[in-house]
Short mmCIF file of C-alpha atoms and ligand atoms in Angstrom, two decimals:
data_model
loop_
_atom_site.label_atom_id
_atom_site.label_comp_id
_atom_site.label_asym_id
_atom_site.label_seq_id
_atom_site.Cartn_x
_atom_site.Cartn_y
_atom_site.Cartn_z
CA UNK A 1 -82.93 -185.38 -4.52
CA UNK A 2 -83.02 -182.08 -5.63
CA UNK A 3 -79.68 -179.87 -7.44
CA UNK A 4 -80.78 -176.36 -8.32
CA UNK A 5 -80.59 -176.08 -12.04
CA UNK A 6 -78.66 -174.01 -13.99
CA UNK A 7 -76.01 -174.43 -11.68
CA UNK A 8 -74.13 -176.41 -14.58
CA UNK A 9 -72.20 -172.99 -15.42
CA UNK A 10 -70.15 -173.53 -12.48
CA UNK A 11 -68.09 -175.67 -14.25
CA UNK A 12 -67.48 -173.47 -16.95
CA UNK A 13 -66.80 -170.85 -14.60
CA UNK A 14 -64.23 -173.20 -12.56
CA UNK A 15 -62.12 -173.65 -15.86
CA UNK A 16 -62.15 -170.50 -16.90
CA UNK A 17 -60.81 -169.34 -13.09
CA UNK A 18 -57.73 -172.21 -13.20
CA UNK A 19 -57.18 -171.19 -16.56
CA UNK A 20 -56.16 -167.93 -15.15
CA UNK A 21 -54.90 -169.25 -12.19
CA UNK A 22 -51.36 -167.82 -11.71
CA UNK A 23 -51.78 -164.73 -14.38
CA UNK A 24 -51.87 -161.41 -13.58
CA UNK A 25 -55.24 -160.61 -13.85
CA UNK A 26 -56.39 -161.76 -10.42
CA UNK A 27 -59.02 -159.32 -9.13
CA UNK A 28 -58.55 -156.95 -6.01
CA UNK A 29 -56.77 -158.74 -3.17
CA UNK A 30 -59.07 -160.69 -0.97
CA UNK A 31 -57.76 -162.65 2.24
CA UNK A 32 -59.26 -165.65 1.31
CA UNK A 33 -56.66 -168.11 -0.55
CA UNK A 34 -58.98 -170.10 -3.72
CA UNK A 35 -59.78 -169.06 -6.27
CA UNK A 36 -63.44 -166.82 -5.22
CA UNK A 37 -66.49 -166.84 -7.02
CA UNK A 38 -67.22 -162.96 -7.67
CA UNK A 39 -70.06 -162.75 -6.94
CA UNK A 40 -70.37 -165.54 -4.44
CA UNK A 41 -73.89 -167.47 -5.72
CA UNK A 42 -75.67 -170.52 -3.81
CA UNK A 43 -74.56 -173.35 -3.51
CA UNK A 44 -76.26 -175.68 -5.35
CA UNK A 45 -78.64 -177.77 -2.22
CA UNK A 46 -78.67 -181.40 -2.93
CA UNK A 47 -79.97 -183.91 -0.34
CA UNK A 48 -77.56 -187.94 -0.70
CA UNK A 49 -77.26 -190.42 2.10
CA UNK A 50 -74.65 -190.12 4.88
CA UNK A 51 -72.41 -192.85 6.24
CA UNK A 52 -75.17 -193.67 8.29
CA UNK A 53 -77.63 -194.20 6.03
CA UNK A 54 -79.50 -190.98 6.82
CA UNK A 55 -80.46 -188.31 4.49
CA UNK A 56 -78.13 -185.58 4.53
CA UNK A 57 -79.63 -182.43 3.11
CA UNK A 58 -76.43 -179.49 2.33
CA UNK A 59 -79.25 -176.85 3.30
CA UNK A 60 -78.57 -178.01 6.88
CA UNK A 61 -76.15 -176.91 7.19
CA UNK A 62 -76.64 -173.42 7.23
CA UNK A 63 -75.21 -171.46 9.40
CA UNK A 64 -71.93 -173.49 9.29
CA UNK A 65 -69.07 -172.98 7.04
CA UNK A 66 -68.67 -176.05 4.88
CA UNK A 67 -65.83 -177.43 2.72
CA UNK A 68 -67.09 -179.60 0.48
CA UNK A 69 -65.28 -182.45 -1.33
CA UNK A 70 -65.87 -185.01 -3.77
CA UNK A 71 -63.29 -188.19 -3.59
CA UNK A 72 -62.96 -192.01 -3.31
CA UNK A 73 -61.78 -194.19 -0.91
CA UNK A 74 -59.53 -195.86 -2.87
CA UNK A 75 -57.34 -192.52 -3.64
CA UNK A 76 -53.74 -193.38 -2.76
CA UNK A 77 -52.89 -190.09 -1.41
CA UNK A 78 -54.56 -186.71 -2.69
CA UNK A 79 -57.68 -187.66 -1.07
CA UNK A 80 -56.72 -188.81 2.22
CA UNK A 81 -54.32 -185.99 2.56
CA UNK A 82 -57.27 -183.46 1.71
CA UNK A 83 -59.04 -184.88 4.14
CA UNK A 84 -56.66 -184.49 6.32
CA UNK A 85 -55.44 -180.91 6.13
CA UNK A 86 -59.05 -180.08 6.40
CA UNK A 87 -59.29 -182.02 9.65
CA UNK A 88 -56.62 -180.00 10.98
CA UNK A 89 -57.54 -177.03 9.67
CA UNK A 90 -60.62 -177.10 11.89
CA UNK A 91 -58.84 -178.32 15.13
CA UNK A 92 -56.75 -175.46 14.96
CA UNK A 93 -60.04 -172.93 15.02
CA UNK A 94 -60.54 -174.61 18.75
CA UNK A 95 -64.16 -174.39 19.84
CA UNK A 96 -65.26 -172.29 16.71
CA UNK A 97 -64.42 -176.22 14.74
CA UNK A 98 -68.21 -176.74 15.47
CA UNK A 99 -69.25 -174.01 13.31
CA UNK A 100 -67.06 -176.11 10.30
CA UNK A 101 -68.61 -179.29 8.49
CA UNK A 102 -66.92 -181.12 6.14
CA UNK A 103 -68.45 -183.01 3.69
CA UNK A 104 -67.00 -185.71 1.34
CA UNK A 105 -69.16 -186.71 -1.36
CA UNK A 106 -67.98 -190.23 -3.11
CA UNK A 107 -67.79 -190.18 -6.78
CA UNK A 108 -67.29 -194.09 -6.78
CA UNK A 109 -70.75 -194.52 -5.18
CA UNK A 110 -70.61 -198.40 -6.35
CA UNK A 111 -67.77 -199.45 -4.31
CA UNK A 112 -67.95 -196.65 -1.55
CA UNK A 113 -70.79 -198.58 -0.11
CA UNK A 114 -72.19 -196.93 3.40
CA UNK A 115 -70.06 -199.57 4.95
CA UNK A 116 -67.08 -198.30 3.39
CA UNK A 117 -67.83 -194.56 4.18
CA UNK A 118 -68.25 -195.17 7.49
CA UNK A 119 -65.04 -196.72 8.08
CA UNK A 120 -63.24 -194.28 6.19
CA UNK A 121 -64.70 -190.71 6.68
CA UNK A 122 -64.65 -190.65 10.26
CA UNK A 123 -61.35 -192.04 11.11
CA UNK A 124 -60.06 -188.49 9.54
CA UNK A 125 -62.33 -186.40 12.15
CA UNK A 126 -65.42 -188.11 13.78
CA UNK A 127 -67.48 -184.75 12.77
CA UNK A 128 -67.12 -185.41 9.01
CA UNK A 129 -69.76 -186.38 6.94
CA UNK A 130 -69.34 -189.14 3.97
CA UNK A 131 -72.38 -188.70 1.74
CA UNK A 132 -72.99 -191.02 -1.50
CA UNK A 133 -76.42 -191.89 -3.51
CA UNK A 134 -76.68 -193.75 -7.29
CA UNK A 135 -74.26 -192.93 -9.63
CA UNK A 136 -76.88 -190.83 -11.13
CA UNK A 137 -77.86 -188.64 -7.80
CA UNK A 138 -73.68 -188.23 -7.76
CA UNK A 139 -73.69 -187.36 -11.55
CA UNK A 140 -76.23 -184.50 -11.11
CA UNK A 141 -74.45 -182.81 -7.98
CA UNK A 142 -70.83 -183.03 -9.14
CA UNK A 143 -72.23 -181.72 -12.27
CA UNK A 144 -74.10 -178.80 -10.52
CA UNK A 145 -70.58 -177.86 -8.75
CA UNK A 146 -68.45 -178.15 -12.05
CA UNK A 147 -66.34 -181.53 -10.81
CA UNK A 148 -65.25 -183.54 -13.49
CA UNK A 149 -65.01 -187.25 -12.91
CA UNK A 150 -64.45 -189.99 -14.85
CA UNK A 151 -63.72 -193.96 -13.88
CA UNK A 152 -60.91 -195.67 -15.79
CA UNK A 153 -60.85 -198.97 -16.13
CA UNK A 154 -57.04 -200.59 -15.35
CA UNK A 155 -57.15 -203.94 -16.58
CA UNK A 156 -53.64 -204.68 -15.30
CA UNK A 157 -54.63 -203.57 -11.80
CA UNK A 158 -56.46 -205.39 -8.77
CA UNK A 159 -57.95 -201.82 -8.29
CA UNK A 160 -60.46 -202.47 -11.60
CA UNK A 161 -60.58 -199.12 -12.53
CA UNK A 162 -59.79 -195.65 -11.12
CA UNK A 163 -61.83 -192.42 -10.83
CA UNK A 164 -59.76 -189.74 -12.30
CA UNK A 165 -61.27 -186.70 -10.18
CA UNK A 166 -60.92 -183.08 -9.91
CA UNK A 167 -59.32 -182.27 -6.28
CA UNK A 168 -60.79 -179.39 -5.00
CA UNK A 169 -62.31 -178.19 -1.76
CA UNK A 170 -65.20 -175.95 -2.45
CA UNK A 171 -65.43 -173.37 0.57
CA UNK A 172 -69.60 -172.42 1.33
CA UNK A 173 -70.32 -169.69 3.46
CA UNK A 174 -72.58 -169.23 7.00
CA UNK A 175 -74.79 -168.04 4.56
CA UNK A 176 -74.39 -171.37 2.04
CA UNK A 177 -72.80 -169.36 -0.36
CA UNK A 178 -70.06 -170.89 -3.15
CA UNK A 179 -67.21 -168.54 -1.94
CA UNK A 180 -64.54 -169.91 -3.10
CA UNK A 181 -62.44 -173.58 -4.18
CA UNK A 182 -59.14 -174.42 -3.16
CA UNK A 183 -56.73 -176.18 -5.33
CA UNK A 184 -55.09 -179.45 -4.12
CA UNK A 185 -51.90 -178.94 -2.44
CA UNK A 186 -53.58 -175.42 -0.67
CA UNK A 187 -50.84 -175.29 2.60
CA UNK A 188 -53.04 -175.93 5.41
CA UNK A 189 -52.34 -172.90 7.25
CA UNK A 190 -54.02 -171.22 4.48
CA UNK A 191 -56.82 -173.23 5.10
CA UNK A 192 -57.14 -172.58 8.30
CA UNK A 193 -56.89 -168.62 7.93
CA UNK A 194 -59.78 -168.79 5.02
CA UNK A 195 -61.85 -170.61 7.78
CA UNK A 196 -61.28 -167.93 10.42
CA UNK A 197 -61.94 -165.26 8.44
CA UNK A 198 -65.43 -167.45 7.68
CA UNK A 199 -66.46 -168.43 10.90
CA UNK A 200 -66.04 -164.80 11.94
CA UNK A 201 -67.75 -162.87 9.10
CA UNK A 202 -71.02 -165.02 10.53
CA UNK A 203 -74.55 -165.68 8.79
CA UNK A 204 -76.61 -162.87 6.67
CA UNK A 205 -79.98 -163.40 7.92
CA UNK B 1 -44.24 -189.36 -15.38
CA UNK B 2 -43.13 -188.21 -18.72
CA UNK B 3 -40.87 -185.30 -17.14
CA UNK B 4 -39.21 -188.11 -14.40
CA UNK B 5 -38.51 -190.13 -17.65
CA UNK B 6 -36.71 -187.58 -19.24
CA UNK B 7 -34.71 -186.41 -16.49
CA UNK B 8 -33.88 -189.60 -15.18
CA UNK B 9 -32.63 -190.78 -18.92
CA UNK B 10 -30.76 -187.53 -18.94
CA UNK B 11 -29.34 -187.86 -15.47
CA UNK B 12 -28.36 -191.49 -16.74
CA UNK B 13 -26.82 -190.12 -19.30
CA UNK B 14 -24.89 -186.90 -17.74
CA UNK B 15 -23.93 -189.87 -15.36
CA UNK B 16 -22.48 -192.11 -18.51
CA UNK B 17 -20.95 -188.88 -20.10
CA UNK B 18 -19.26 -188.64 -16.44
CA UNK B 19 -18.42 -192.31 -16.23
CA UNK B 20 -16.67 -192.23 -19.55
CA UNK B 21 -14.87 -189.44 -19.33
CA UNK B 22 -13.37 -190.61 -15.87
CA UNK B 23 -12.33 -193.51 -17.62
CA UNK B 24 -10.97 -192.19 -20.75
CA UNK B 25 -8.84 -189.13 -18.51
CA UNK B 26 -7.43 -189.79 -15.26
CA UNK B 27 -7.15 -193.66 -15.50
CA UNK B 28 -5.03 -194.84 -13.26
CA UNK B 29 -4.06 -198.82 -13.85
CA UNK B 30 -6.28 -199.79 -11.12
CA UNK B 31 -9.20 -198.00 -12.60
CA UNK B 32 -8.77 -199.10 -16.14
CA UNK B 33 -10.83 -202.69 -16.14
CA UNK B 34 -14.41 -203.10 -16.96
CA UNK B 35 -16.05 -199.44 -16.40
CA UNK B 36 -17.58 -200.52 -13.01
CA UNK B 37 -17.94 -197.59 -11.45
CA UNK B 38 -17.36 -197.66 -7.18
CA UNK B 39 -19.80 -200.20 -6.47
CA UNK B 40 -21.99 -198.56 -3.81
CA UNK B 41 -25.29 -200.62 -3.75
CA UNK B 42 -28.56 -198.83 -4.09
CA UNK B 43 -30.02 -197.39 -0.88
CA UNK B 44 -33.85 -197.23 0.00
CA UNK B 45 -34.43 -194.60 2.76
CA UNK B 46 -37.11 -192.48 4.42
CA UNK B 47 -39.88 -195.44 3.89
CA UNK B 48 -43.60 -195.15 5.15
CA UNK B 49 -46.89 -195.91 4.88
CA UNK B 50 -50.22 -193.88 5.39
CA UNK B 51 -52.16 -195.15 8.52
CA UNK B 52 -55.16 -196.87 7.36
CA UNK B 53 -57.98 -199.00 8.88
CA UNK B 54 -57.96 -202.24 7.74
CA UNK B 55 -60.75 -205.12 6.70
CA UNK B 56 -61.53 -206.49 9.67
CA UNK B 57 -63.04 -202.96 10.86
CA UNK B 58 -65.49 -203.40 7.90
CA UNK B 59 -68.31 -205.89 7.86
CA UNK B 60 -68.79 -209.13 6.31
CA UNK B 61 -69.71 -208.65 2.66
CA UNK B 62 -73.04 -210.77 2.66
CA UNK B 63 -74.69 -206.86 3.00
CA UNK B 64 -77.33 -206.24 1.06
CA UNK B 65 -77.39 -205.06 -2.38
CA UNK B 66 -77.44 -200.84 -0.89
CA UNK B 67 -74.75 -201.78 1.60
CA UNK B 68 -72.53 -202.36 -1.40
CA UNK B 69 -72.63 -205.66 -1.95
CA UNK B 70 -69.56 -207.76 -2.87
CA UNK B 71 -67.53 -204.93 -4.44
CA UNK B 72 -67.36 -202.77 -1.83
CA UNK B 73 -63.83 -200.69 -2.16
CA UNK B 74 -61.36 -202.43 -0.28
CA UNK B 75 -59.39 -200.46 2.43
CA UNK B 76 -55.88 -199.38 1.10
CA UNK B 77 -52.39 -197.46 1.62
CA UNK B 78 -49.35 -196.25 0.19
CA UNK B 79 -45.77 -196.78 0.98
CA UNK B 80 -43.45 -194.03 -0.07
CA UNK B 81 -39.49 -194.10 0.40
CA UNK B 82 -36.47 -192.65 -1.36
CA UNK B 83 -34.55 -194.59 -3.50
CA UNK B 84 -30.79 -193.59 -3.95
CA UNK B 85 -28.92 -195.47 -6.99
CA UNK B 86 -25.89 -196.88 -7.32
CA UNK B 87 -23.39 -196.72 -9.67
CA UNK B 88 -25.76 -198.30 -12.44
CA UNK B 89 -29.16 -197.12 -13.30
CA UNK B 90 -31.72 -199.76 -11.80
CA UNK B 91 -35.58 -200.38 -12.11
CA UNK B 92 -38.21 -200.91 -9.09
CA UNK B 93 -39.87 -203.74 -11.02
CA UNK B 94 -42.27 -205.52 -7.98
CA UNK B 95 -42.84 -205.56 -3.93
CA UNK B 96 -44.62 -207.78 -2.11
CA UNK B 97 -45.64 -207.22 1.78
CA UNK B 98 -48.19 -209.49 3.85
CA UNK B 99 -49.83 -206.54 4.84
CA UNK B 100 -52.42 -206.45 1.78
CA UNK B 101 -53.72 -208.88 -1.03
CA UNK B 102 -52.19 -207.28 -3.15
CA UNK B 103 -49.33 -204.54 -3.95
CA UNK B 104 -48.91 -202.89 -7.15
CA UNK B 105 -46.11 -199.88 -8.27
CA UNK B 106 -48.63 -197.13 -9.18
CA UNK B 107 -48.51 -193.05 -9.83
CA UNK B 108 -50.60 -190.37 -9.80
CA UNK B 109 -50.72 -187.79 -12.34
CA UNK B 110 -52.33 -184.08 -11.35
CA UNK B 111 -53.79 -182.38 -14.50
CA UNK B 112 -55.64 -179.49 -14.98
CA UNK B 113 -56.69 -179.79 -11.45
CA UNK B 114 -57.44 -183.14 -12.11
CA UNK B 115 -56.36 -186.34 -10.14
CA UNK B 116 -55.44 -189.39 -12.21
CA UNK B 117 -53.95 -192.87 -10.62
CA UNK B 118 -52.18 -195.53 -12.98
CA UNK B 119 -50.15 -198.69 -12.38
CA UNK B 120 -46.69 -198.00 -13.42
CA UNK B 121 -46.01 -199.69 -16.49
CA UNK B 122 -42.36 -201.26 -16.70
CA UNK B 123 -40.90 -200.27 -13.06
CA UNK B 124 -40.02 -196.93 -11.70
CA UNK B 125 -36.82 -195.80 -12.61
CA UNK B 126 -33.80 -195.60 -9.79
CA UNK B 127 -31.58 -193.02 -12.08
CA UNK B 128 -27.36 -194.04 -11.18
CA UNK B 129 -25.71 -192.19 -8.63
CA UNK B 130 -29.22 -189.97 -8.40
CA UNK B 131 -32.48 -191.04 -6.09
CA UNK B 132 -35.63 -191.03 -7.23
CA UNK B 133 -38.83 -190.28 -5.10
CA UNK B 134 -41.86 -191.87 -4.04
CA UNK B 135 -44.59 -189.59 -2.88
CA UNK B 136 -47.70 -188.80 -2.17
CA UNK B 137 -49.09 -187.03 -5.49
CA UNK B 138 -46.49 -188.71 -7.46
CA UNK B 139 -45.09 -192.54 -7.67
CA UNK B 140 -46.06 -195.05 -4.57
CA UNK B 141 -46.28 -198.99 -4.09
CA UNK B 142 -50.19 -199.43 -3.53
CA UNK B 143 -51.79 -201.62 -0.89
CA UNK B 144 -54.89 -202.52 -2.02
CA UNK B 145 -57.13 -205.04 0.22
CA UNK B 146 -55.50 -204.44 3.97
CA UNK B 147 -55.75 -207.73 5.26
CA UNK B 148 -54.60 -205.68 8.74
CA UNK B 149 -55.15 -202.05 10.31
CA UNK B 150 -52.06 -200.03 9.48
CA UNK B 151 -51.78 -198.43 13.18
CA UNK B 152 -49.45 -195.26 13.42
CA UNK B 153 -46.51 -196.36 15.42
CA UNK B 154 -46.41 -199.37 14.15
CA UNK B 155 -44.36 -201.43 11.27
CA UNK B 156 -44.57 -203.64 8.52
CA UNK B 157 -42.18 -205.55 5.91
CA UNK B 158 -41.82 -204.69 2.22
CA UNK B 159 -39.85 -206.84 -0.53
CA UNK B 160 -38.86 -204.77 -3.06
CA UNK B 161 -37.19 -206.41 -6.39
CA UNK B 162 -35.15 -204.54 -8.80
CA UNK B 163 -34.20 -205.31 -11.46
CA UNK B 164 -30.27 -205.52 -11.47
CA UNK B 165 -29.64 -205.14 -7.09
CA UNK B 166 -32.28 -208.01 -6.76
CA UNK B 167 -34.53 -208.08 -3.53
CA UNK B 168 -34.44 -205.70 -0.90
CA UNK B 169 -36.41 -206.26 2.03
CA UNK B 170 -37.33 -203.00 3.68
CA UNK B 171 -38.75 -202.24 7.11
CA UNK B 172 -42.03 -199.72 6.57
CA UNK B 173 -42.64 -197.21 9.39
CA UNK B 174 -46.36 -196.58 9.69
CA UNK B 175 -47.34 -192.95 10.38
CA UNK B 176 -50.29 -191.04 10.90
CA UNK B 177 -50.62 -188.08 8.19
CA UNK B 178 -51.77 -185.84 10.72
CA UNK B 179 -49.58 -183.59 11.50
CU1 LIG C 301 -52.30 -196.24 -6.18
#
């Protein structure tokens, strides 16, 4: 597994961007809904296991837009409903959907077995892609994209313990470029706009 | 929720202010007695649950150690529904459905951009003569361990207890969030 280094200052950068999020200073106007990364930088590659138990490498995907999201199965609602508005987000681009992936990346890699991932991340849209690894191979990408997580144990809970996680949908380019992240509750028609506009711009060579 | 808390103690309170003065002014004989207000029982609307697969789509857990082993996540929903009080302020203190192993009151806090899920400690408030909400993002009654696939369509029992109305039983209309 490899997670470009350096990369770590995304985080910094992330906080820094939702700190600001809703003042004034919000650079020129841009179509796209997140909030961007100026300038838009690589996203760090990393290489986990998919659903199936094959190696899934983000490099390739190249060439595709990706939204990119890091979750657990056993999130009541904010997950599932992510997942969701991204599925229909790309069934409304029609036969451009192909050029979208979506991957979810598990940041409860202990109980979101392979089994469980491929139960779950497919029933949203049978193209999406449920990655996972050791805690540690999880610890080193969410780190390299800035996502905080954290599990909380709930004694008085059947559950065990929760992962409190940061919900956001990091938006790479054709060209696997961090563009931009979109907060939680991003209306999906928004979605599906920043998408378009994606697809269409195409791949620098 | 601190914010619910507050409101729904100062709802409960604009609500006793109301109450009081009602009885104090304009009390006619009839109206006089013990300061039941008109006794319109709570009402529980608007209730659904996420569409989820349940266990017997996953396999058996004798897997190996990298397929997860015994403590793979189990599947789960949520069951949301509007709660409308009555005259008295009332808690959601349990529920109980068939449908999973077990079902716990739970909410989910967004922070900072950041996602947090708790069990609700002591009930969920059901403010008097005001409704309070479950969600998704906010309060919900958590299946965890679907002993059956929750199929769009389709529907399920809840019992609901509160604290002063007692046990409601409530019919759960299963929907698929993809819409
Ligand atoms: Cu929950």
């Amino acid at each position: 597994m490899s997670v470009q280094k350096g990369a770590v200052a995304f985080g910094l950068l992330l906080v820094s961007a939702f700190a600001c999020f809703g003042c004034a200073g919000q650079p020129t106007a841009s179509p796209l809904h997140g909030v961007r990364f100026e300038p838009p930088k690589l996203a760090p590659d990393f290489t986990l296991t998919d659903q199936n138990g094959n190696p899934f490498t983000l490099g390739s995907t190249r060439g595709q837009v990706v939204m990119l999201y890091f979750g657990y199965t056993s999130c009541p609602d904010v997950c599932p409903l992510t997942l969701v508005d991204m599925a229909t987000a790309r069934k409304e681009l029609g036969k451009d959907a192909e050029l979208v992936r979506v991957v979810f990346v598990t940041v409860d890699p202990e109980r979101d077995a392979q089994a469980v991932l491929s139960r779950y991340v497919p029933a949203f849209d049978e193209s999406f892609i449920g990655v996972r690894g050791t805690p540690e191979e999880i610890k080193t990408v969410a780190d390299a994209y800035g996502v905080q997580y954290k599990k909380t144990p709930l004694p008085n809970s059947a559950l065990g313990y929760a992962v409190d996680h940061t919900a956001f949908i990091y938006v790479i380019d054709r060209s696997g470029r961090l563009r931009q992240v979109l907060p939680f509750g991003t209306k999906r028609q928004d979605i599906t706009s920043d998408l378009r506009i994606l697809v269409v711009e195409g791949a620098e060579s | 929720m601190k914010v619910q808390d507050i409101l729904s103690r100062g709802l409960w309170i604009v609500v006793l202010v109301a109450v009081l003065s009602a009885c104090g002014g304009a009390a006619t004989p009839a109206a006089v007695m013990p300061p039941s207000p008109a006794p319109v029982g709570l009402t529980i609307t608007d209730v659904w649950a996420r569409a989820a697969g349940g266990a017997m789509n996953m396999p058996t857990p004798t897997a190996s150690a990298d397929m997860g082993g015994m403590d793979m996540a189990k599947p789960t929903s949520a069951v949301y529904m509007k709660i409308t009080g009555g005259g008295m302020a009332d808690k959601l203190i349990q529920a109980e459905s068939t449908v999973a192993e077990t079902v716990e009151l739970h909410t989910v806090e967004m922070k900072d951009g950041v996602m947090k899920m708790r069990p609700v400690e002591g009930g969920i408030d059901v403010p008097a003569n005001g409704s309070v909400e479950l969600k998704p993002g906010g309060f919900h009654i958590m299946l965890i361990g679907l002993k059956q696939e929750l199929r769009a369509g389709e529907k399920f029992d809840v019992k609901l207890t509160f604290e002063k109305a007692g046990v409601k039983q409530v019919t759960v209309e299963i929907r698929s969030v993809q819409q």
